[in-house]
Amino acid sequence: MKYNIYSEKVMDHFQNPRNVGVIEDPDGFGRVGNPVCGDLMEMFIKVEDDKITDIKFRTFGCGSAIATSSMVTELAIGTDLHRGLEITRGEVANELDGPPPIKMHCSNLAADALHAAIVDYLIKQDRLEEFGLSPEEAKKIVHPEDPEH
Ligand code: FES
């Protein structure tokens, strides 16, 4: 058994997180909490021609939350909004060669916050229907109350 339970990629993104910060006047903003530990994740996006042109995050969370957020920003930047909504919690974890299972609830915050920021943008643009989202679904994404957290 390896002593270090974190992959090298997790350690890299934890120690050198990409796209940390705040975007003033973002086009979309997502804030999700982790009910297990009470930590928070915030994601800010800029959108042009339906592409995510800039993305920043800040978190009051642990190393796994930082690493997965950093990875999600790398996956999301330059992609279009449809693709951004398709980035899953599992995909982010796979890209990092997997955080330890006990920390999965921390890594879920990153994809959830990205989705919340994109849907916030779609709500402001009145474009939910175009993306196949009902107002109820959008509300759940922007204010997730996931009992499995
Ligand atoms: Fe809170 Fe990981 S312990 S986000």
mmCIF file of N, CA, C and O in Angstrom, residues 35-92:
data_model
loop_
_atom_site.group_PDB
_atom_site.id
_atom_site.type_symbol
_atom_site.label_atom_id
_atom_site.label_comp_id
_atom_site.label_asym_id
_atom_site.label_seq_id
_atom_site.Cartn_x
_atom_site.Cartn_y
_atom_site.Cartn_z
ATOM 1 N N PRO A 35 -22.408 20.005 2.853
ATOM 2 C CA PRO A 35 -23.074 19.856 4.151
ATOM 3 C C PRO A 35 -22.310 18.955 5.116
ATOM 4 O O PRO A 35 -22.515 19.044 6.324
ATOM 5 N N VAL A 36 -21.411 18.120 4.572
ATOM 6 C CA VAL A 36 -20.662 17.215 5.448
ATOM 7 C C VAL A 36 -19.713 18.011 6.356
ATOM 8 O O VAL A 36 -19.619 17.766 7.552
ATOM 9 N N CYS A 37 -19.023 18.990 5.760
ATOM 10 C CA CYS A 37 -18.010 19.717 6.530
ATOM 11 C C CYS A 37 -18.331 21.199 6.662
ATOM 12 O O CYS A 37 -17.661 21.903 7.413
ATOM 13 N N GLY A 38 -19.329 21.677 5.901
ATOM 14 C CA GLY A 38 -19.687 23.095 5.966
ATOM 15 C C GLY A 38 -18.838 23.977 5.083
ATOM 16 O O GLY A 38 -18.960 25.202 5.111
ATOM 17 N N ASP A 39 -17.942 23.367 4.260
ATOM 18 C CA ASP A 39 -17.074 24.179 3.417
ATOM 19 C C ASP A 39 -17.835 24.723 2.203
ATOM 20 O O ASP A 39 -18.890 24.211 1.837
ATOM 21 N N LEU A 40 -17.237 25.723 1.574
ATOM 22 C CA LEU A 40 -17.899 26.428 0.479
ATOM 23 C C LEU A 40 -17.009 26.485 -0.755
ATOM 24 O O LEU A 40 -15.791 26.570 -0.644
ATOM 25 N N MET A 41 -17.667 26.483 -1.907
ATOM 26 C CA MET A 41 -16.943 26.612 -3.174
ATOM 27 C C MET A 41 -17.640 27.688 -3.998
ATOM 28 O O MET A 41 -18.866 27.671 -4.131
ATOM 29 N N GLU A 42 -16.848 28.592 -4.571
ATOM 30 C CA GLU A 42 -17.416 29.618 -5.440
ATOM 31 C C GLU A 42 -16.730 29.563 -6.798
ATOM 32 O O GLU A 42 -15.506 29.408 -6.879
ATOM 33 N N MET A 43 -17.521 29.686 -7.851
ATOM 34 C CA MET A 43 -16.996 29.613 -9.220
ATOM 35 C C MET A 43 -17.529 30.811 -9.999
ATOM 36 O O MET A 43 -18.718 31.129 -9.920
ATOM 37 N N PHE A 44 -16.631 31.473 -10.730
ATOM 38 C CA PHE A 44 -16.979 32.661 -11.505
ATOM 39 C C PHE A 44 -16.645 32.388 -12.973
ATOM 40 O O PHE A 44 -15.553 31.893 -13.262
ATOM 41 N N ILE A 45 -17.558 32.720 -13.875
ATOM 42 C CA ILE A 45 -17.245 32.512 -15.297
ATOM 43 C C ILE A 45 -17.549 33.764 -16.119
ATOM 44 O O ILE A 45 -18.423 34.551 -15.787
ATOM 45 N N LYS A 46 -16.774 33.904 -17.184
ATOM 46 C CA LYS A 46 -17.050 34.877 -18.235
ATOM 47 C C LYS A 46 -17.414 34.090 -19.481
ATOM 48 O O LYS A 46 -16.774 33.061 -19.779
ATOM 49 N N VAL A 47 -18.397 34.553 -20.220
ATOM 50 C CA VAL A 47 -18.894 33.826 -21.388
ATOM 51 C C VAL A 47 -18.923 34.755 -22.598
ATOM 52 O O VAL A 47 -19.378 35.900 -22.499
ATOM 53 N N GLU A 48 -18.397 34.227 -23.707
ATOM 54 C CA GLU A 48 -18.479 34.959 -24.979
ATOM 55 C C GLU A 48 -18.826 33.972 -26.066
ATOM 56 O O GLU A 48 -18.166 32.920 -26.177
ATOM 57 N N ASP A 49 -19.812 34.299 -26.883
ATOM 58 C CA ASP A 49 -20.244 33.390 -27.963
ATOM 59 C C ASP A 49 -20.451 31.972 -27.440
ATOM 60 O O ASP A 49 -20.014 30.992 -28.074
ATOM 61 N N ASP A 50 -21.071 31.863 -26.299
ATOM 62 C CA ASP A 50 -21.389 30.570 -25.664
ATOM 63 C C ASP A 50 -20.158 29.769 -25.255
ATOM 64 O O ASP A 50 -20.244 28.567 -25.019
ATOM 65 N N LYS A 51 -19.010 30.413 -25.191
ATOM 66 C CA LYS A 51 -17.796 29.739 -24.721
ATOM 67 C C LYS A 51 -17.360 30.332 -23.382
ATOM 68 O O LYS A 51 -17.490 31.544 -23.157
ATOM 69 N N ILE A 52 -16.825 29.469 -22.523
ATOM 70 C CA ILE A 52 -16.296 29.942 -21.243
ATOM 71 C C ILE A 52 -14.906 30.505 -21.514
ATOM 72 O O ILE A 52 -13.960 29.763 -21.777
ATOM 73 N N THR A 53 -14.800 31.827 -21.494
ATOM 74 C CA THR A 53 -13.534 32.462 -21.862
ATOM 75 C C THR A 53 -12.642 32.711 -20.644
ATOM 76 O O THR A 53 -11.444 32.887 -20.775
ATOM 77 N N ASP A 54 -13.249 32.771 -19.473
ATOM 78 C CA ASP A 54 -12.445 32.933 -18.252
ATOM 79 C C ASP A 54 -13.185 32.256 -17.107
ATOM 80 O O ASP A 54 -14.425 32.206 -17.100
ATOM 81 N N ILE A 55 -12.431 31.733 -16.184
ATOM 82 C CA ILE A 55 -13.042 31.042 -15.041
ATOM 83 C C ILE A 55 -12.097 31.156 -13.852
ATOM 84 O O ILE A 55 -10.875 31.045 -14.007
ATOM 85 N N LYS A 56 -12.668 31.430 -12.711
ATOM 86 C CA LYS A 56 -11.873 31.512 -11.478
ATOM 87 C C LYS A 56 -12.669 30.841 -10.364
ATOM 88 O O LYS A 56 -13.894 30.786 -10.407
ATOM 89 N N PHE A 57 -11.935 30.361 -9.369
ATOM 90 C CA PHE A 57 -12.642 29.792 -8.222
ATOM 91 C C PHE A 57 -11.973 30.246 -6.938
ATOM 92 O O PHE A 57 -10.808 30.641 -6.909
ATOM 93 N N ARG A 58 -12.751 30.184 -5.883
ATOM 94 C CA ARG A 58 -12.150 30.278 -4.556
ATOM 95 C C ARG A 58 -12.944 29.342 -3.657
ATOM 96 O O ARG A 58 -14.147 29.136 -3.858
ATOM 97 N N THR A 59 -12.244 28.785 -2.723
ATOM 98 C CA THR A 59 -12.895 27.804 -1.870
ATOM 99 C C THR A 59 -12.451 27.951 -0.423
ATOM 100 O O THR A 59 -11.313 28.347 -0.154
ATOM 101 N N PHE A 60 -13.378 27.681 0.445
ATOM 102 C CA PHE A 60 -13.071 27.551 1.856
ATOM 103 C C PHE A 60 -13.192 26.064 2.120
ATOM 104 O O PHE A 60 -14.135 25.598 2.739
ATOM 105 N N GLY A 61 -12.282 25.308 1.515
ATOM 106 C CA GLY A 61 -12.376 23.855 1.581
ATOM 107 C C GLY A 61 -11.004 23.228 1.716
ATOM 108 O O GLY A 61 -9.987 23.911 1.802
ATOM 109 N N CYS A 62 -10.991 21.926 1.668
ATOM 110 C CA CYS A 62 -9.766 21.162 1.926
ATOM 111 C C CYS A 62 -8.933 20.989 0.652
ATOM 112 O O CYS A 62 -9.300 21.475 -0.419
ATOM 113 N N GLY A 63 -7.857 20.248 0.767
ATOM 114 C CA GLY A 63 -6.965 20.018 -0.368
ATOM 115 C C GLY A 63 -7.644 19.339 -1.532
ATOM 116 O O GLY A 63 -7.399 19.693 -2.696
ATOM 117 N N SER A 64 -8.499 18.378 -1.267
ATOM 118 C CA SER A 64 -9.212 17.701 -2.359
ATOM 119 C C SER A 64 -10.125 18.670 -3.090
ATOM 120 O O SER A 64 -10.247 18.640 -4.317
ATOM 121 N N ALA A 65 -10.771 19.548 -2.331
ATOM 122 C CA ALA A 65 -11.658 20.535 -2.950
ATOM 123 C C ALA A 65 -10.851 21.500 -3.811
ATOM 124 O O ALA A 65 -11.263 21.863 -4.924
ATOM 125 N N ILE A 66 -9.688 21.906 -3.337
ATOM 126 C CA ILE A 66 -8.827 22.819 -4.098
ATOM 127 C C ILE A 66 -8.347 22.143 -5.379
ATOM 128 O O ILE A 66 -8.441 22.700 -6.476
ATOM 129 N N ALA A 67 -7.854 20.913 -5.264
ATOM 130 C CA ALA A 67 -7.306 20.210 -6.432
ATOM 131 C C ALA A 67 -8.383 19.963 -7.482
ATOM 132 O O ALA A 67 -8.152 20.163 -8.682
ATOM 133 N N THR A 68 -9.563 19.555 -7.055
ATOM 134 C CA THR A 68 -10.605 19.257 -8.044
ATOM 135 C C THR A 68 -11.122 20.535 -8.684
ATOM 136 O O THR A 68 -11.465 20.544 -9.862
ATOM 137 N N SER A 69 -11.157 21.618 -7.929
ATOM 138 C CA SER A 69 -11.605 22.888 -8.518
ATOM 139 C C SER A 69 -10.605 23.363 -9.559
ATOM 140 O O SER A 69 -10.985 23.820 -10.635
ATOM 141 N N SER A 70 -9.336 23.259 -9.217
ATOM 142 C CA SER A 70 -8.296 23.636 -10.167
ATOM 143 C C SER A 70 -8.450 22.824 -11.454
ATOM 144 O O SER A 70 -8.414 23.374 -12.559
ATOM 145 N N MET A 71 -8.655 21.516 -11.314
ATOM 146 C CA MET A 71 -8.813 20.662 -12.489
ATOM 147 C C MET A 71 -10.070 21.028 -13.277
ATOM 148 O O MET A 71 -10.054 21.083 -14.499
ATOM 149 N N VAL A 72 -11.160 21.309 -12.590
ATOM 150 C CA VAL A 72 -12.403 21.622 -13.304
ATOM 151 C C VAL A 72 -12.252 22.916 -14.102
ATOM 152 O O VAL A 72 -12.772 23.038 -15.208
ATOM 153 N N THR A 73 -11.494 23.873 -13.575
ATOM 154 C CA THR A 73 -11.318 25.113 -14.333
ATOM 155 C C THR A 73 -10.515 24.837 -15.611
ATOM 156 O O THR A 73 -10.782 25.426 -16.655
ATOM 157 N N GLU A 74 -9.545 23.924 -15.523
ATOM 158 C CA GLU A 74 -8.761 23.590 -16.723
ATOM 159 C C GLU A 74 -9.626 22.876 -17.759
ATOM 160 O O GLU A 74 -9.462 23.070 -18.958
ATOM 161 N N LEU A 75 -10.517 22.007 -17.279
ATOM 162 C CA LEU A 75 -11.394 21.290 -18.214
ATOM 163 C C LEU A 75 -12.393 22.240 -18.855
ATOM 164 O O LEU A 75 -12.791 22.066 -20.004
ATOM 165 N N ALA A 76 -12.821 23.260 -18.103
ATOM 166 C CA ALA A 76 -13.933 24.093 -18.555
ATOM 167 C C ALA A 76 -13.499 25.254 -19.449
ATOM 168 O O ALA A 76 -14.246 25.654 -20.345
ATOM 169 N N ILE A 77 -12.298 25.780 -19.223
ATOM 170 C CA ILE A 77 -11.935 26.999 -19.954
ATOM 171 C C ILE A 77 -11.831 26.710 -21.455
ATOM 172 O O ILE A 77 -11.255 25.710 -21.865
ATOM 173 N N GLY A 78 -12.443 27.573 -22.235
ATOM 174 C CA GLY A 78 -12.421 27.422 -23.694
ATOM 175 C C GLY A 78 -13.510 26.510 -24.226
ATOM 176 O O GLY A 78 -13.689 26.409 -25.439
ATOM 177 N N THR A 79 -14.225 25.826 -23.350
ATOM 178 C CA THR A 79 -15.281 24.926 -23.839
ATOM 179 C C THR A 79 -16.585 25.685 -23.986
ATOM 180 O O THR A 79 -16.757 26.767 -23.433
ATOM 181 N N ASP A 80 -17.506 25.078 -24.750
ATOM 182 C CA ASP A 80 -18.802 25.738 -24.833
ATOM 183 C C ASP A 80 -19.677 25.315 -23.656
ATOM 184 O O ASP A 80 -19.324 24.421 -22.879
ATOM 185 N N LEU A 81 -20.792 26.006 -23.531
ATOM 186 C CA LEU A 81 -21.622 25.835 -22.334
ATOM 187 C C LEU A 81 -22.210 24.429 -22.245
ATOM 188 O O LEU A 81 -22.348 23.883 -21.151
ATOM 189 N N HIS A 82 -22.555 23.846 -23.403
ATOM 190 C CA HIS A 82 -23.097 22.477 -23.385
ATOM 191 C C HIS A 82 -22.067 21.518 -22.799
ATOM 192 O O HIS A 82 -22.369 20.699 -21.941
ATOM 193 N N ARG A 83 -20.855 21.625 -23.296
ATOM 194 C CA ARG A 83 -19.783 20.750 -22.800
ATOM 195 C C ARG A 83 -19.531 21.003 -21.302
ATOM 196 O O ARG A 83 -19.322 20.080 -20.530
ATOM 197 N N GLY A 84 -19.560 22.259 -20.914
ATOM 198 C CA GLY A 84 -19.340 22.589 -19.508
ATOM 199 C C GLY A 84 -20.357 21.910 -18.606
ATOM 200 O O GLY A 84 -20.018 21.397 -17.538
ATOM 201 N N LEU A 85 -21.596 21.857 -19.075
ATOM 202 C CA LEU A 85 -22.645 21.219 -18.272
ATOM 203 C C LEU A 85 -22.466 19.707 -18.225
ATOM 204 O O LEU A 85 -22.990 19.040 -17.333
ATOM 205 N N GLU A 86 -21.735 19.179 -19.209
ATOM 206 C CA GLU A 86 -21.535 17.720 -19.254
ATOM 207 C C GLU A 86 -20.352 17.241 -18.412
ATOM 208 O O GLU A 86 -20.168 16.040 -18.238
ATOM 209 N N ILE A 87 -19.527 18.163 -17.957
ATOM 210 C CA ILE A 87 -18.376 17.753 -17.131
ATOM 211 C C ILE A 87 -18.914 17.188 -15.822
ATOM 212 O O ILE A 87 -19.609 17.881 -15.078
ATOM 213 N N THR A 88 -18.613 15.939 -15.589
ATOM 214 C CA THR A 88 -19.196 15.273 -14.424
ATOM 215 C C THR A 88 -18.217 15.235 -13.255
ATOM 216 O O THR A 88 -17.003 15.387 -13.428
ATOM 217 N N ARG A 89 -18.774 14.967 -12.092
ATOM 218 C CA ARG A 89 -17.942 14.788 -10.901
ATOM 219 C C ARG A 89 -16.925 13.673 -11.140
ATOM 220 O O ARG A 89 -15.761 13.781 -10.773
ATOM 221 N N GLY A 90 -17.395 12.585 -11.756
ATOM 222 C CA GLY A 90 -16.530 11.428 -11.988
ATOM 223 C C GLY A 90 -15.408 11.744 -12.952
ATOM 224 O O GLY A 90 -14.276 11.283 -12.780
ATOM 225 N N GLU A 91 -15.719 12.545 -13.981
ATOM 226 C CA GLU A 91 -14.700 12.907 -14.972
ATOM 227 C C GLU A 91 -13.582 13.708 -14.304
ATOM 228 O O GLU A 91 -12.399 13.495 -14.577
ATOM 229 N N VAL A 92 -13.959 14.626 -13.442
ATOM 230 C CA VAL A 92 -12.956 15.442 -12.744
ATOM 231 C C VAL A 92 -12.070 14.543 -11.886
ATOM 232 O O VAL A 92 -10.836 14.650 -11.894
#
